[in-house]
Short mmCIF file of C-alpha atoms and ligand atoms in Angstrom, two decimals:
data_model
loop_
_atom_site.label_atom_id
_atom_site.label_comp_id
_atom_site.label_asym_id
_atom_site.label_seq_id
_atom_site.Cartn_x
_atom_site.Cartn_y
_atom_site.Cartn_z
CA UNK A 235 78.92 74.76 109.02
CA UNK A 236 77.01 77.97 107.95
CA UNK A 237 78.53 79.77 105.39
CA UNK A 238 78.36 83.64 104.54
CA UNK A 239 75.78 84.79 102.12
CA UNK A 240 76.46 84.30 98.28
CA UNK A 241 78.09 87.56 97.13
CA UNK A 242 78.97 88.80 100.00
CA UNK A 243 83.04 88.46 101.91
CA UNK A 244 85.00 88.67 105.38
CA UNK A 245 87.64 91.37 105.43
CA UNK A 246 90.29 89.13 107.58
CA UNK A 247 92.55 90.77 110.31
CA UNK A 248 95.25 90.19 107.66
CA UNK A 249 93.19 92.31 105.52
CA UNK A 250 91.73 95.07 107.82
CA UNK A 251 94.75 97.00 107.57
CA UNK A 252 94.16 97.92 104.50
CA UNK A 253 90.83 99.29 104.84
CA UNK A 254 91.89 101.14 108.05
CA UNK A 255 94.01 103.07 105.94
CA UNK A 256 92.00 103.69 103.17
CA UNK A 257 89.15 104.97 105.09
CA UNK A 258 91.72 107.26 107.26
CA UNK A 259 93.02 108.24 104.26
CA UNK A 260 90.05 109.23 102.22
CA UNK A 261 88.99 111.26 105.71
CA UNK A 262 91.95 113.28 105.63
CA UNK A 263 92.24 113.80 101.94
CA UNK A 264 88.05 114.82 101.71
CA UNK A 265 87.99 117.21 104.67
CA UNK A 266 91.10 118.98 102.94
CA UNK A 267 88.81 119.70 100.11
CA UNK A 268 86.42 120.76 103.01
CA UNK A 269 84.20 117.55 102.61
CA UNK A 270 82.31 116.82 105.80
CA UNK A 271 81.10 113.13 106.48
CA UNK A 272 77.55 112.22 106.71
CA UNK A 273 75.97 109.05 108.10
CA UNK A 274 72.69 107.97 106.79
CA UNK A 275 70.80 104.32 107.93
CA UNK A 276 71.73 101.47 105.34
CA UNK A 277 67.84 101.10 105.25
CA UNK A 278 65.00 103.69 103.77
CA UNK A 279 61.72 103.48 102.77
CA UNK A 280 61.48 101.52 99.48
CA UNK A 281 59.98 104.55 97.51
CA UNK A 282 63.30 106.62 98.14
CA UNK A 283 64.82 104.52 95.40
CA UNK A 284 61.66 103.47 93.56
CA UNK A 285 60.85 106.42 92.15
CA UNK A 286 59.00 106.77 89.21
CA UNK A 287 61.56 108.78 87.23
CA UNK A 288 64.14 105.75 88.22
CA UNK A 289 64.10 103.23 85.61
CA UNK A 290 67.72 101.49 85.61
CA UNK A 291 68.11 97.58 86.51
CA UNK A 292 70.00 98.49 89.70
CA UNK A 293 67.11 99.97 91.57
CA UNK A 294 64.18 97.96 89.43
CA UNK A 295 65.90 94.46 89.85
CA UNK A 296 68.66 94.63 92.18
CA UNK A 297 67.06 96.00 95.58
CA UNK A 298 66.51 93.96 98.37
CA UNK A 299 63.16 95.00 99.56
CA UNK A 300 61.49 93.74 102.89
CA UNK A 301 58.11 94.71 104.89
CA UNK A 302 59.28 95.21 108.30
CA UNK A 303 57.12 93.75 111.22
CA UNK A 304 55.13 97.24 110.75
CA UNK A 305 54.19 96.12 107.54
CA UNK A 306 56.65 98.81 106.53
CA UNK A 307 57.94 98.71 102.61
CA UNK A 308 61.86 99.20 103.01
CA UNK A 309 65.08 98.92 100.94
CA UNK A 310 68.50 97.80 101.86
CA UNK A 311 70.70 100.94 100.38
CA UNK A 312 71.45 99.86 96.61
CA UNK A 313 73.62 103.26 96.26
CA UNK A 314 74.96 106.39 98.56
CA UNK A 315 73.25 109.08 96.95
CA UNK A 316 69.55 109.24 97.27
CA UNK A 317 69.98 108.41 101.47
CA UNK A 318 72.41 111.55 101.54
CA UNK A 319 69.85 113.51 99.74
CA UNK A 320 66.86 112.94 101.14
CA UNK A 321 68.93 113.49 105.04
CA UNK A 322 69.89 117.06 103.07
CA UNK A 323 66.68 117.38 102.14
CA UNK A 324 64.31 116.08 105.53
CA UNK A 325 67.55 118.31 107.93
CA UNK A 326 67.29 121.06 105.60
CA UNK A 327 70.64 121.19 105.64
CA UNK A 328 69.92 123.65 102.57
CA UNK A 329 69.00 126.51 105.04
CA UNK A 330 72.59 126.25 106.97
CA UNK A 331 75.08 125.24 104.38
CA UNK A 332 74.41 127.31 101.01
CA UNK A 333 76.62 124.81 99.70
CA UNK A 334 76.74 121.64 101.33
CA UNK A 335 79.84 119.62 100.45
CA UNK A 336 79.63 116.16 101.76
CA UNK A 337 80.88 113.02 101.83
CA UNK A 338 80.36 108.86 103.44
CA UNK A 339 81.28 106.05 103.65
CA UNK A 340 79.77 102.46 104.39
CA UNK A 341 77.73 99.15 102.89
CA UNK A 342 75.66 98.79 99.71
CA UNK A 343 73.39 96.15 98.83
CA UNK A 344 72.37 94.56 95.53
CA UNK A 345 71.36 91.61 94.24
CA UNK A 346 73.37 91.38 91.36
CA UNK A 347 75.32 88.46 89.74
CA UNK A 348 78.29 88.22 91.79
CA UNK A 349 81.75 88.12 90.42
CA UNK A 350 84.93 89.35 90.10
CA UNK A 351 84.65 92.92 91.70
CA UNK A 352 80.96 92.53 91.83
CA UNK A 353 79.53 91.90 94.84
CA UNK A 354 75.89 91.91 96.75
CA UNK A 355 77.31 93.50 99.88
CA UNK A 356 79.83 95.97 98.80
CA UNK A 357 81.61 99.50 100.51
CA UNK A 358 81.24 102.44 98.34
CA UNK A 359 82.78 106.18 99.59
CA UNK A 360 81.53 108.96 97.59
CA UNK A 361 80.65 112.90 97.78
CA UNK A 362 78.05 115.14 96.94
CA UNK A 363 78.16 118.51 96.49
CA UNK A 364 74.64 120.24 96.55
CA UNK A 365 73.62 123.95 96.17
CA UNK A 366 74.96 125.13 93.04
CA UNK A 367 75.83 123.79 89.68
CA UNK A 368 79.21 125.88 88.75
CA UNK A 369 80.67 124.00 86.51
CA UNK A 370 84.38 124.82 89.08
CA UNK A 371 82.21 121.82 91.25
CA UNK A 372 82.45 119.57 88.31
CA UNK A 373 86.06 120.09 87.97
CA UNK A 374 86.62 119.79 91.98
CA UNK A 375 84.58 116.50 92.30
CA UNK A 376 86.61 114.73 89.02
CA UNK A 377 89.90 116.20 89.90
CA UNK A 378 89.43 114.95 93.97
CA UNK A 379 88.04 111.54 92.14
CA UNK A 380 91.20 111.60 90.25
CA UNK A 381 93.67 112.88 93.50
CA UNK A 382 92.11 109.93 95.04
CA UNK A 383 93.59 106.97 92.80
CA UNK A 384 96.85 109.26 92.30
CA UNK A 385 97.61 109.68 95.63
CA UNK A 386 97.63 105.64 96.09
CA UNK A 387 100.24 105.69 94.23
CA UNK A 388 98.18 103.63 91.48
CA UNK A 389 99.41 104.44 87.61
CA UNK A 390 97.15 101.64 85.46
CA UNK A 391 93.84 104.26 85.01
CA UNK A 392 92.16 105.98 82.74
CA UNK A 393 89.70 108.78 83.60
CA UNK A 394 86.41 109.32 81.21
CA UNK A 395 84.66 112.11 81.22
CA UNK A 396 81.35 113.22 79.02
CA UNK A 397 78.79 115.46 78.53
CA UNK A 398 75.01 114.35 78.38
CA UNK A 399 73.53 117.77 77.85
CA UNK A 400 70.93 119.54 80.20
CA UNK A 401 67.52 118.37 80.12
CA UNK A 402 66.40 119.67 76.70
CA UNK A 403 69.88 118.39 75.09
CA UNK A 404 69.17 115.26 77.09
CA UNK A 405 65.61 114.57 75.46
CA UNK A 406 66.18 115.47 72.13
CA UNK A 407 69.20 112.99 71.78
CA UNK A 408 67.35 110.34 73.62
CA UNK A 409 64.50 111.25 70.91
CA UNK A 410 67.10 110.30 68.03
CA UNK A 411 69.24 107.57 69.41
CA UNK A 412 65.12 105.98 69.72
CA UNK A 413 64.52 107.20 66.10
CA UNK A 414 67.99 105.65 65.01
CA UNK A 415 68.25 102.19 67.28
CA UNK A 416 64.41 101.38 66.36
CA UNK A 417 65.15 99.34 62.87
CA UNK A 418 67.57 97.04 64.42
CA UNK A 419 65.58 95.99 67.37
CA UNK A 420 65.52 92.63 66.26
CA UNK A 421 68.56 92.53 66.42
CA UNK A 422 69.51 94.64 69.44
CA UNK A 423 70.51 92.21 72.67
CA UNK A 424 67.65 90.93 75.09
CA UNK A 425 68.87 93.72 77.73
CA UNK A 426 69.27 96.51 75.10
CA UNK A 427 65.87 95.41 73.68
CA UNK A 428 64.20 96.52 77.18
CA UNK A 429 66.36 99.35 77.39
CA UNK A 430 65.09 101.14 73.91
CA UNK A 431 61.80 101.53 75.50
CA UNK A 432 62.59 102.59 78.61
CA UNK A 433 65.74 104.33 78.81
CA UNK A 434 67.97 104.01 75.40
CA UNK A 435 71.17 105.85 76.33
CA UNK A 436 71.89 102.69 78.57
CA UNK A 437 72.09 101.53 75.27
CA UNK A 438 75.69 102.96 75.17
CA UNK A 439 77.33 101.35 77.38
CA UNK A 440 76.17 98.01 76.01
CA UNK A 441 79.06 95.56 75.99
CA UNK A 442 77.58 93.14 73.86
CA UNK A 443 79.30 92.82 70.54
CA UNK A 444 76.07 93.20 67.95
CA UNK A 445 74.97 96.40 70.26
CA UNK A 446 78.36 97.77 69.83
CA UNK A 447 78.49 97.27 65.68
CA UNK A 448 74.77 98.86 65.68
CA UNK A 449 76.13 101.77 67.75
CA UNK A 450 78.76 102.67 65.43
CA UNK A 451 76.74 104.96 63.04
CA UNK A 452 74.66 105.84 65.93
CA UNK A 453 73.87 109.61 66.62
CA UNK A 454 76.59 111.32 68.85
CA UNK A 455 75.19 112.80 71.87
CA UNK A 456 77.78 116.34 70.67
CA UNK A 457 75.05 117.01 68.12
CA UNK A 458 72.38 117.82 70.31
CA UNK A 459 74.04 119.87 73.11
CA UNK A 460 73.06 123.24 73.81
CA UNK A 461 75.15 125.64 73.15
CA UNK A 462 75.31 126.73 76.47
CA UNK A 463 76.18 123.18 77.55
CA UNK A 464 78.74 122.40 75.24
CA UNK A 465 80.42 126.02 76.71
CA UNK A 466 80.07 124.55 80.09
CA UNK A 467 81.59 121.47 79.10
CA UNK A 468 84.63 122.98 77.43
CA UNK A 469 85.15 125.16 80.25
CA UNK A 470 85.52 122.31 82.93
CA UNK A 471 87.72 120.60 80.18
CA UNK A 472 90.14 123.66 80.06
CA UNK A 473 90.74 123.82 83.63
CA UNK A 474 90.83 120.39 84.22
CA UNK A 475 93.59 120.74 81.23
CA UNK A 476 94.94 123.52 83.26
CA UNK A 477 95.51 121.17 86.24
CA UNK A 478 97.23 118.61 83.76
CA UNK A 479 94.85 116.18 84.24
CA UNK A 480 95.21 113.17 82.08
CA UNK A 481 91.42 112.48 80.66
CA UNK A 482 89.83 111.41 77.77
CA UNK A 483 86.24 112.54 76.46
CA UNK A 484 83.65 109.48 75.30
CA UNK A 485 80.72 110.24 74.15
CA UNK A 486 79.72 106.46 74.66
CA UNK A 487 79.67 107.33 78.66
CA UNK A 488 76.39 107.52 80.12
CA UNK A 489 76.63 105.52 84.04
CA UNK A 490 74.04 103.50 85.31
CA UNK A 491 71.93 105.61 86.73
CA UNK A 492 68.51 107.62 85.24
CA UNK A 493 69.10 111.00 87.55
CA UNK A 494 71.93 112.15 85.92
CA UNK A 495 72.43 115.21 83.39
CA UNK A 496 75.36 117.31 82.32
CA UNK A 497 79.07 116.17 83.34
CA UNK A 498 79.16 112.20 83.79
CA UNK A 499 82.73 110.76 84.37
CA UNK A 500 84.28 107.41 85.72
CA UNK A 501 87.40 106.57 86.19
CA UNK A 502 88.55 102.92 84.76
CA UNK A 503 91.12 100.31 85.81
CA UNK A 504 93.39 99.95 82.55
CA UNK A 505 95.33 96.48 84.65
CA UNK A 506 94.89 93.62 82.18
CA UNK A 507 94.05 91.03 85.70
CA UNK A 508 91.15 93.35 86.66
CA UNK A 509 88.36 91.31 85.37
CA UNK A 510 85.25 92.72 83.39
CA UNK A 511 83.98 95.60 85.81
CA UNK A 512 86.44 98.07 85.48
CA UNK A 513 85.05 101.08 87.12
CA UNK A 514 86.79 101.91 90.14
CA UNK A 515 84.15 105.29 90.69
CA UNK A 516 81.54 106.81 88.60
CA UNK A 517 79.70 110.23 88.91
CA UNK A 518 77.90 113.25 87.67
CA UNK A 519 75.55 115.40 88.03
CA UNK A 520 72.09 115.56 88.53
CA UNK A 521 69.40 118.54 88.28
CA UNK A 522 66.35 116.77 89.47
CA UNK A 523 67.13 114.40 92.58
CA UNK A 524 67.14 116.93 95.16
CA UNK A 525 63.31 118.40 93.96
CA UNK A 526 62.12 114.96 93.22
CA UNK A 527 63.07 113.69 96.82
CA UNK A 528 61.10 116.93 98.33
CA UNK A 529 63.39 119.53 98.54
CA UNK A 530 64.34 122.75 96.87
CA UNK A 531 65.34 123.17 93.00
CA UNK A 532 68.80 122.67 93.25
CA UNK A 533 71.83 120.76 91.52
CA UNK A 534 74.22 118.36 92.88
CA UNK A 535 77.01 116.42 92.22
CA UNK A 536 78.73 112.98 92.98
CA UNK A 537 80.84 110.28 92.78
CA UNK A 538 81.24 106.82 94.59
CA UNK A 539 84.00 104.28 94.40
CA UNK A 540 83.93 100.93 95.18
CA UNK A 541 86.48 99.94 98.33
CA UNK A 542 86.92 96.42 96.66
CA UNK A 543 87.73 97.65 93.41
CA UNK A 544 90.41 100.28 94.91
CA UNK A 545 92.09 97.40 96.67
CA UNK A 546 92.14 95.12 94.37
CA UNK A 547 93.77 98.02 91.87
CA UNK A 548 96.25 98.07 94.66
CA UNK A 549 97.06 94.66 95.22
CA UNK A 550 97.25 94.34 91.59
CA UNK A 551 100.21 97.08 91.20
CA UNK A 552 101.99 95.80 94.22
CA UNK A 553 101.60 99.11 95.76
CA UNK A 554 102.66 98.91 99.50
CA UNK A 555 100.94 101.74 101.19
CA UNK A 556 102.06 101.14 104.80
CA UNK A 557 104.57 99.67 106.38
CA UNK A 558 103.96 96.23 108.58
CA UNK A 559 102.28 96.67 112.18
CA UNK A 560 104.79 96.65 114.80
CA UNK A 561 104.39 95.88 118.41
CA UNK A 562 106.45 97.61 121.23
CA UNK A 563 107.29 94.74 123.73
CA UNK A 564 106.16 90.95 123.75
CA UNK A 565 106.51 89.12 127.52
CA UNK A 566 108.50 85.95 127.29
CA UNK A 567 108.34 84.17 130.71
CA UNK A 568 108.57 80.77 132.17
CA UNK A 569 106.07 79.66 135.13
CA UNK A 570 102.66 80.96 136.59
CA UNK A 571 104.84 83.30 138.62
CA UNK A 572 106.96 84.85 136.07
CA UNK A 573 103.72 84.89 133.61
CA UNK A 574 101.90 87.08 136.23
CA UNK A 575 104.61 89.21 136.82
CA UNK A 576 104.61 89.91 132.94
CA UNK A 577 101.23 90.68 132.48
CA UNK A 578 101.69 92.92 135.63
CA UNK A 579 103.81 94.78 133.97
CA UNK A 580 102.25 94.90 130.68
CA UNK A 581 98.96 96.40 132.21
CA UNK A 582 101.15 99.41 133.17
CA UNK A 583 103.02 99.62 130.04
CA UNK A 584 99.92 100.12 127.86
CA UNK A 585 98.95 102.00 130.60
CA UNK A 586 101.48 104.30 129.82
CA UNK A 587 100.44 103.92 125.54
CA UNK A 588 103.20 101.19 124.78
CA UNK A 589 101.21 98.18 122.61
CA UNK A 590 102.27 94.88 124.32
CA UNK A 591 101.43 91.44 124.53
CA UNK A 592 102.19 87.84 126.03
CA UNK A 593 101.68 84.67 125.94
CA UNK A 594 99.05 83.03 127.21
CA UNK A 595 100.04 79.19 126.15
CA UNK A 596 102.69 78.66 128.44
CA UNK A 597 104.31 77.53 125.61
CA UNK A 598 108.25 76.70 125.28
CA UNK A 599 110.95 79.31 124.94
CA UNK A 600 111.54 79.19 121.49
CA UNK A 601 107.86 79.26 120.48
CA UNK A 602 107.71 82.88 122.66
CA UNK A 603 110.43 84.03 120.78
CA UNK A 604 108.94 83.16 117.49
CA UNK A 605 106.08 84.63 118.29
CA UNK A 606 107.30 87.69 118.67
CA UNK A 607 109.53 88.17 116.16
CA UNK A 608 106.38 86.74 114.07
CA UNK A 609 104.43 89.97 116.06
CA UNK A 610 107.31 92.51 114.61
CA UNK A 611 107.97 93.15 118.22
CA UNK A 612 110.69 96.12 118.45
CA UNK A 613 111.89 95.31 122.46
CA UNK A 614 111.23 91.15 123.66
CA UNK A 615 111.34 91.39 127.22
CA UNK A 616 112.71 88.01 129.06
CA UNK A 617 111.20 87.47 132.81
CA UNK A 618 113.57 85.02 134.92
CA UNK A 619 112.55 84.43 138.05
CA UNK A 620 116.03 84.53 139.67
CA UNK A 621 116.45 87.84 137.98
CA UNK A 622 112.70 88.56 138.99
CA UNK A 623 113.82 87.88 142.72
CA UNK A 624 116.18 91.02 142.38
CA UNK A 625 114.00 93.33 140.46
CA UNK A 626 115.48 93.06 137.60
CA UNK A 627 114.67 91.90 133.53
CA UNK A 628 116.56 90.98 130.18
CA UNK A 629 115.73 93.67 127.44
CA UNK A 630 116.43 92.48 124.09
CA UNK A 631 116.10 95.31 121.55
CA UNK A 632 115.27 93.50 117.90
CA UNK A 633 116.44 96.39 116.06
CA UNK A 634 119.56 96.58 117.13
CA UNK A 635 120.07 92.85 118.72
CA UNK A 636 121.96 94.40 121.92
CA UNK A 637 120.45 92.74 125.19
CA UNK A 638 121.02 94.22 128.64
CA UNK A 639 119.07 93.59 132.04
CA UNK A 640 117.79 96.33 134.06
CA UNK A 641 115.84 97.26 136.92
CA UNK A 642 111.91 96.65 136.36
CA UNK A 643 111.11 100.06 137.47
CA UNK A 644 113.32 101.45 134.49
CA UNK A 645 111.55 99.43 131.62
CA UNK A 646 109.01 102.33 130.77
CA UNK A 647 111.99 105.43 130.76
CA UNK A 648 114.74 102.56 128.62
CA UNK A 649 111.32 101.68 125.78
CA UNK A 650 110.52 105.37 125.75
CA UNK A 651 114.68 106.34 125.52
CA UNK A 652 115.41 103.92 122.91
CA UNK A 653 111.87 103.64 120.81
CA UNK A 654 112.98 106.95 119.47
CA UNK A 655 116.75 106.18 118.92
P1 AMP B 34 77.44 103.02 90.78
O1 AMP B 34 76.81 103.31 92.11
O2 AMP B 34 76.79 101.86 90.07
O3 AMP B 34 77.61 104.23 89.95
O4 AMP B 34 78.90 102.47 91.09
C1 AMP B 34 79.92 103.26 91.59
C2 AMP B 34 81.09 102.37 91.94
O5 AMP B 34 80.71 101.45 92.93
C3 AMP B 34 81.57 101.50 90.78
O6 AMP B 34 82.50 102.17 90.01
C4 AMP B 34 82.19 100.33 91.51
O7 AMP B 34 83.51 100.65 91.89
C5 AMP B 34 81.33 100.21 92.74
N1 AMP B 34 80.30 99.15 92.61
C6 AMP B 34 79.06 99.25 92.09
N2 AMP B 34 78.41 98.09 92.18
C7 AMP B 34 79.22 97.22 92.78
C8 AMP B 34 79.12 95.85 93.17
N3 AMP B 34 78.02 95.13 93.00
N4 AMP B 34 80.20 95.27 93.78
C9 AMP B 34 81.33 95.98 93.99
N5 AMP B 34 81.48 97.28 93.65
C10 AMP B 34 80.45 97.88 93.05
#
């Protein structure tokens, strides 16, 4: 037997519902805000995401790289963003849309440990907003972040939101948290150790324990914000006030990712079962990305959420978002004769946009019938072949258990009649 790749899952047909009506839902919900999708190719060239300004452990040490037969250096997608930005960027989508507002979904890949909620192969959906960086963006990007896990119906969240300053803000803190972490290196742990060189705001969200007792006399990020930025930041916290969002400011939050600046946020599972990685989405924004990756001087914004995560968040609250699949008619019949005749018949019932379906077993009586009640079947319809010989068939209507035989010419205008009764 071969099995599937470490980290990676099959969504079931028991399962696919579920993400059927996520991803219809998120559709909807998105091009309400006036979101339009974008596809981009799960694969780039390797020095989309290795750029030089990049320096987190997701695109150093958790890319799957590959030469292609072209001797070609390319990366399976670790993350939506920087494929979405360089399509903006290489369509110049820039000169038609003076704000583009988009949004995808589909596969990421990274080669991380796998675990609960972490995965190697994993579905993120996310937007980007890019063109201008009015801080009414921020607010529309956390509050449709936030619209997204309220409108599941999900209650056990917490949304984060903080502030990491513009550029200068940015650097000067980074400066002091150096200046400040420096003395305890020793003592800092192996992955925070790295970090302090290259990048020590990761530093933040550290969860080991020593990191987090070093950290508590650390510098706060709120002393080195512009005052322009911390205006920015209040004003996006009064509207999203305003809209009674329930959020809470940490000035701990940072994300995983080197390209961001300015509003960060996530949005955590507070469910006691969730397991270690609670983010359900993350996002922010970024100044640089969209310059860096060749294109014009201009801010964006973002957020992804991981499908898994949502679902599990579901299945964890019980929430039941849909009701069980139904069928319209299942064929019970007896011989080759009476089978043929019901899948006859069946043809020109879907035909006509009724779901059907038969068996193709010949099994016994009672196993037909268990099947489709098993199937949710609404109307079983019961081929004799005396009754056959007169053009007639045995309607049994689940819902309401009455049974009557009519003419086979009459089944489409009885299912249509009594479907809506
Ligand atoms: P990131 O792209 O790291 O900012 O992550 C955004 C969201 O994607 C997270 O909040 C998770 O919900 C999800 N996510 C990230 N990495 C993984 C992974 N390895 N497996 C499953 N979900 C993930």
């Amino acid at each position: 037997m071969i099995n599937k790749v470490k980290g990676t899952y099959d969504v079931l047909p028991n399962e696919s519902k579920i993400w059927q009506y996520l991803e219809n839902y998120i559709k909807k919900l998105y091009e309400s805000y006036n979101y339009n999708e974008i596809r981009t190719p799960i694969f780039e060239y390797s020095n989309l995401f290795h750029r030089d300004s990049e320096g987190s452990d997701m695109v150093t040490k958790e890319t799957y790289n590959f030469k292609d037969k072209g001797n070609r250096d390319l990366t399976l997608r670790p993350e939506g963003t920087a494929g979405v930005i360089r399509s903006y960027v290489e369509n110049k989508l820039y000169a038609t849309n003076q704000l583009a507002k988009l949004f995808y979904i589909g596969p990421n890949f990274r080669y991380e440990r796998p675990q609960k909620g972490r995965f190697r192969q994993f579905m993120q959906f996310g937007v980007e907003v890019i063109g201008s960086s009015d801080y009414l963006i921020d607010v529309e990007n956390i509050y449709l972040a936030y619209q997204t896990v309220k409108g599941l119906k999900l209650k056990e969240f917490q949304l984060v939101i903080n502030n990491l300053g513009d550029k200068v803000s940015k650097e000067n803190y980074q400066k002091a948290l150096f200046e400040y972490l420096n003395p305890f290196k020793d003592k800092l742990s192996p992955d925070s150790k790295e970090r302090l060189i290259k990048n020590p705001l990761r530093i933040l969200d550290s969860k080991s324990k020593e990191d987090q007792e070093i950290l508590k006399d650390a510098p706060s990020i709120n002393d080195y914000l512009s005052d322009e930025s911390k205006n920015n930041f209040n004003k996006i916290k009064d509207v999203l006030e305003k809209l009674k969002v329930d959020f809470k400011v940490d000035d701990k939050l940072v994300r995983g990712l080197d390209y961001y600046s300015d509003t960060v946020f996530e949005i955590i599972s507070t469910n006691k079962n969730f397991g270690s990685q609670t983010a359900l989405v993350g996002g922010g924004r970024y100044n640089n990305l969209v310059k860096e990756v060749g294109g014009p001087d201009l801010s964006g914004m973002g957020f992804a959420f991981g499908m898994e995560r949502l679902i599990e968040a579901i299945h964890l609250e019980n929430i039941k978002l849909f009701e069980e699949p139904t069928i319209d008619a299942y064929f019970i019949h007896f011989n080759e004769v009476t089978k043929k005749e019901a899948f006859i018949i069946q043809a020109n019932l879907r035909d006509e946009g009724f779901s059907s379906d038969l068996n193709y077993l010949n099994s016994s009586f009672k196993a037909q019938l268990k099947e489709g009640l098993r199937l949710n079947t609404r109307f079983l319809l019961i081929l004799g072949e005396d009754e056959l010989k007169v053009n007639q068939i045995t309607i049994k209507d689940t819902k309401t258990s009455s049974q009557k035989t009519i003419n086979k010419d009459e089944i489409t205008s009885y299912l249509r009649g009594e479907k809506h009764v």
